[in-house]
Amino acid sequence: CEIEGLGSKEELASLCKKCKEKGICVIADVVFNHMAVVASRNEWMHAQKDQGKNEELQRRLDKWFKPLDRNDFHPWLDMMGDDWDNENRFEGWGAGEWSDLKATDRVMDRHNRHIDILAGCGVKGFRFDAAKHIRPETLRKYVDYIRKTCPDAYVYLEVLSDDPKQHEPFKGWADTTDFKYCFGLRNALHKHPAGDP
């Protein structure tokens, strides 16, 4: 088992073992919201008016992400500007090109197998990339699965927003990015006025 040339399962297990001996916890960055770019935003926009082009791009999803296929992705929805923080953030394709996954049984099973492999190698923490773009009820399923598989695992959700409402759904069951702290630190270091993002 190898992840895109980043190393084998055995190498990850060895790393986790060596880190544990030094008192270091290995945290895996899991990207469960989206897959790779199969076409540019402009191509997807064009495909909305051209059925032949749309079918060509859908076939790329079928081919590139086996055993997943087009049915495991949300229909294309351009996500720009305000969409990063409104209701469109859950099904929108980031920058109009990141292939946005649905929480189908096939996707969830594949992700849970990935969690099993990482935990089996000794990973003791999970950072969810683009967490605010995954519906909270879906994230909760992942977190519950992790807690069942690896009860002492640390779970951290990337929620890129200083708006407390974006963090609220996760309170009590997972940590989230603390952007107020980051902005405050940046402001202190660069002498920005307080509250200036």
One Martini backbone bead per residue (centre of mass of N, CA, C, O) as a GRO file, in nm:
protein
  197
    1CYS     BB    1   0.092   0.040   0.027
    2GLU     BB    2   0.061   0.352  -0.152
    3ILE     BB    3   0.091   0.719  -0.148
    4GLU     BB    4   0.178   0.878  -0.412
    5GLY     BB    5   0.497   0.839  -0.330
    6LEU     BB    6   0.498   0.882   0.009
    7GLY     BB    7   0.480   0.582   0.089
    8SER     BB    8   0.454   0.324   0.304
    9LYS     BB    9   0.311   0.153   0.552
   10GLU     BB   10   0.579   0.066   0.681
   11GLU     BB   11   0.701   0.352   0.700
   12LEU     BB   12   0.482   0.471   0.880
   13ALA     BB   13   0.511   0.273   1.116
   14SER     BB   14   0.805   0.345   1.173
   15LEU     BB   15   0.763   0.641   1.232
   16CYS     BB   16   0.560   0.608   1.466
   17LYS     BB   17   0.748   0.446   1.647
   18LYS     BB   18   0.977   0.658   1.670
   19CYS     BB   19   0.800   0.884   1.780
   20LYS     BB   20   0.699   0.743   2.035
   21GLU     BB   21   0.986   0.711   2.161
   22LYS     BB   22   0.992   1.052   2.164
   23GLY     BB   23   0.690   1.167   2.224
   24ILE     BB   24   0.545   1.159   1.937
   25CYS     BB   25   0.266   1.262   1.754
   26VAL     BB   26   0.090   1.145   1.481
   27ILE     BB   27  -0.062   1.347   1.222
   28ALA     BB   28  -0.315   1.322   0.996
   29ASP     BB   29  -0.401   1.437   0.672
   30VAL     BB   30  -0.738   1.460   0.577
   31VAL     BB   31  -0.907   1.442   0.246
   32PHE     BB   32  -1.274   1.426   0.234
   33ASN     BB   33  -1.404   1.651   0.034
   34HIS     BB   34  -1.184   1.609  -0.200
   35MET     BB   35  -1.034   1.605  -0.510
   36ALA     BB   36  -0.898   1.637  -0.784
   37VAL     BB   37  -0.824   1.801  -1.071
   38VAL     BB   38  -0.993   1.755  -1.399
   39ALA     BB   39  -1.072   2.067  -1.432
   40SER     BB   40  -1.138   2.367  -1.504
   41ARG     BB   41  -1.352   2.613  -1.447
   42ASN     BB   42  -1.397   2.681  -1.748
   43GLU     BB   43  -1.474   2.396  -1.836
   44TRP     BB   44  -1.722   2.366  -1.648
   45MET     BB   45  -1.878   2.607  -1.755
   46HIS     BB   46  -1.896   2.505  -2.047
   47ALA     BB   47  -2.038   2.226  -1.972
   48GLN     BB   48  -2.322   2.356  -1.894
   49LYS     BB   49  -2.367   2.410  -2.232
   50ASP     BB   50  -2.213   2.118  -2.294
   51GLN     BB   51  -2.281   1.791  -2.301
   52GLY     BB   52  -2.021   1.671  -2.420
   53LYS     BB   53  -1.826   1.803  -2.217
   54ASN     BB   54  -1.959   1.694  -1.962
   55GLU     BB   55  -1.912   1.396  -2.027
   56GLU     BB   56  -1.606   1.411  -2.039
   57LEU     BB   57  -1.571   1.499  -1.738
   58GLN     BB   58  -1.724   1.260  -1.611
   59ARG     BB   59  -1.525   1.043  -1.720
   60ARG     BB   60  -1.289   1.138  -1.549
   61LEU     BB   61  -1.408   1.056  -1.281
   62ASP     BB   62  -1.434   0.754  -1.352
   63LYS     BB   63  -1.123   0.709  -1.419
   64TRP     BB   64  -0.945   0.853  -1.184
   65PHE     BB   65  -1.138   0.725  -0.915
   66LYS     BB   66  -1.108   0.443  -0.884
   67PRO     BB   67  -1.407   0.311  -0.769
   68LEU     BB   68  -1.505   0.570  -0.827
   69ASP     BB   69  -1.764   0.801  -0.939
   70ARG     BB   70  -1.987   1.041  -1.037
   71ASN     BB   71  -2.188   0.947  -0.794
   72ASP     BB   72  -1.957   1.059  -0.570
   73PHE     BB   73  -2.042   1.345  -0.680
   74HIS     BB   74  -2.116   1.648  -0.702
   75PRO     BB   75  -2.249   1.864  -0.870
   76TRP     BB   76  -2.160   2.123  -1.030
   77LEU     BB   77  -2.037   2.406  -0.820
   78ASP     BB   78  -1.964   2.714  -0.793
   79MET     BB   79  -1.700   2.837  -0.562
   80MET     BB   80  -1.730   3.174  -0.467
   81GLY     BB   81  -1.677   3.388  -0.237
   82ASP     BB   82  -1.948   3.359  -0.032
   83ASP     BB   83  -1.957   3.040  -0.064
   84TRP     BB   84  -1.739   2.970   0.160
   85ASP     BB   85  -1.982   3.052   0.399
   86ASN     BB   86  -2.222   2.924   0.286
   87GLU     BB   87  -2.430   2.667   0.192
   88ASN     BB   88  -2.243   2.602  -0.067
   89ARG     BB   89  -1.989   2.476   0.083
   90PHE     BB   90  -2.089   2.167   0.074
   91GLU     BB   91  -2.120   2.143  -0.273
   92GLY     BB   92  -1.896   2.305  -0.363
   93TRP     BB   93  -1.641   2.388  -0.588
   94GLY     BB   94  -1.343   2.479  -0.536
   95ALA     BB   95  -1.280   2.723  -0.758
   96GLY     BB   96  -1.445   2.531  -0.969
   97GLU     BB   97  -1.243   2.234  -0.942
   98TRP     BB   98  -1.295   2.072  -0.692
   99SER     BB   99  -1.380   1.750  -0.638
  100ASP     BB  100  -1.686   1.691  -0.483
  101LEU     BB  101  -1.787   1.496  -0.229
  102LYS     BB  102  -1.992   1.251  -0.135
  103ALA     BB  103  -2.169   1.065   0.129
  104THR     BB  104  -2.130   0.784   0.038
  105ASP     BB  105  -2.083   0.462   0.107
  106ARG     BB  106  -1.824   0.436  -0.063
  107VAL     BB  107  -1.675   0.677   0.059
  108MET     BB  108  -1.694   0.604   0.361
  109ASP     BB  109  -1.554   0.328   0.339
  110ARG     BB  110  -1.287   0.433   0.225
  111HIS     BB  111  -1.222   0.625   0.461
  112ASN     BB  112  -1.229   0.413   0.687
  113ARG     BB  113  -0.995   0.246   0.573
  114HIS     BB  114  -0.790   0.474   0.598
  115ILE     BB  115  -0.808   0.503   0.902
  116ASP     BB  116  -0.721   0.212   0.966
  117ILE     BB  117  -0.440   0.231   0.845
  118LEU     BB  118  -0.334   0.466   1.013
  119ALA     BB  119  -0.388   0.342   1.294
  120GLY     BB  120  -0.224   0.075   1.236
  121CYS     BB  121   0.052   0.256   1.216
  122GLY     BB  122   0.009   0.486   1.471
  123VAL     BB  123  -0.185   0.696   1.442
  124LYS     BB  124  -0.306   0.976   1.682
  125GLY     BB  125  -0.413   1.176   1.447
  126PHE     BB  126  -0.668   1.408   1.296
  127ARG     BB  127  -0.679   1.617   1.008
  128PHE     BB  128  -0.937   1.807   0.865
  129ASP     BB  129  -0.978   1.909   0.567
  130ALA     BB  130  -1.219   2.124   0.490
  131ALA     BB  131  -1.451   2.096   0.717
  132LYS     BB  132  -1.664   2.331   0.642
  133HIS     BB  133  -1.737   2.143   0.368
  134ILE     BB  134  -1.861   1.949   0.577
  135ARG     BB  135  -2.102   1.805   0.710
  136PRO     BB  136  -2.145   1.760   1.042
  137GLU     BB  137  -2.276   1.473   1.028
  138THR     BB  138  -2.037   1.350   0.872
  139LEU     BB  139  -1.807   1.419   1.062
  140ARG     BB  140  -1.924   1.266   1.303
  141LYS     BB  141  -1.888   0.987   1.180
  142TYR     BB  142  -1.583   0.995   1.166
  143VAL     BB  143  -1.525   1.054   1.465
  144ASP     BB  144  -1.670   0.806   1.577
  145TYR     BB  145  -1.492   0.604   1.429
  146ILE     BB  146  -1.227   0.689   1.558
  147ARG     BB  147  -1.313   0.643   1.858
  148LYS     BB  148  -1.355   0.337   1.811
  149THR     BB  149  -1.064   0.271   1.692
  150CYS     BB  150  -0.920   0.544   1.853
  151PRO     BB  151  -0.987   0.675   2.152
  152ASP     BB  152  -0.701   0.865   2.181
  153ALA     BB  153  -0.753   1.048   1.956
  154TYR     BB  154  -0.683   1.328   1.772
  155VAL     BB  155  -0.911   1.597   1.671
  156TYR     BB  156  -0.894   1.816   1.377
  157LEU     BB  157  -1.049   2.111   1.236
  158GLU     BB  158  -1.061   2.281   0.937
  159VAL     BB  159  -1.170   2.627   0.999
  160LEU     BB  160  -1.172   2.891   0.776
  161SER     BB  161  -1.259   3.104   1.037
  162ASP     BB  162  -1.367   3.387   1.252
  163ASP     BB  163  -1.651   3.265   1.270
  164PRO     BB  164  -1.821   3.117   1.523
  165LYS     BB  165  -2.048   2.972   1.351
  166GLN     BB  166  -1.844   2.774   1.205
  167HIS     BB  167  -1.766   2.622   1.492
  168GLU     BB  168  -2.020   2.537   1.658
  169PRO     BB  169  -2.098   2.236   1.550
  170PHE     BB  170  -1.812   2.115   1.704
  171LYS     BB  171  -1.868   2.148   1.985
  172GLY     BB  172  -1.745   1.884   2.205
  173TRP     BB  173  -1.599   1.685   1.951
  174ALA     BB  174  -1.393   1.913   1.825
  175ASP     BB  175  -1.136   2.072   1.707
  176THR     BB  176  -1.048   2.403   1.591
  177THR     BB  177  -0.955   2.657   1.428
  178ASP     BB  178  -0.777   2.946   1.567
  179PHE     BB  179  -0.815   3.257   1.426
  180LYS     BB  180  -0.812   3.462   1.649
  181TYR     BB  181  -0.528   3.399   1.740
  182CYS     BB  182  -0.385   3.443   1.470
  183PHE     BB  183  -0.472   3.739   1.433
  184GLY     BB  184  -0.359   3.843   1.701
  185LEU     BB  185  -0.066   3.768   1.649
  186ARG     BB  186  -0.032   3.922   1.387
  187ASN     BB  187  -0.107   4.201   1.501
  188ALA     BB  188   0.121   4.210   1.711
  189LEU     BB  189   0.365   4.172   1.508
  190HIS     BB  190   0.237   4.411   1.294
  191LYS     BB  191   0.064   4.638   1.430
  192HIS     BB  192  -0.230   4.595   1.425
  193PRO     BB  193  -0.533   4.653   1.480
  194ALA     BB  194  -0.767   4.552   1.666
  195GLY     BB  195  -0.974   4.337   1.469
  196ASP     BB  196  -0.785   4.323   1.215
  197PRO     BB  197  -0.783   4.100   0.945
   0.00000   0.00000   0.00000
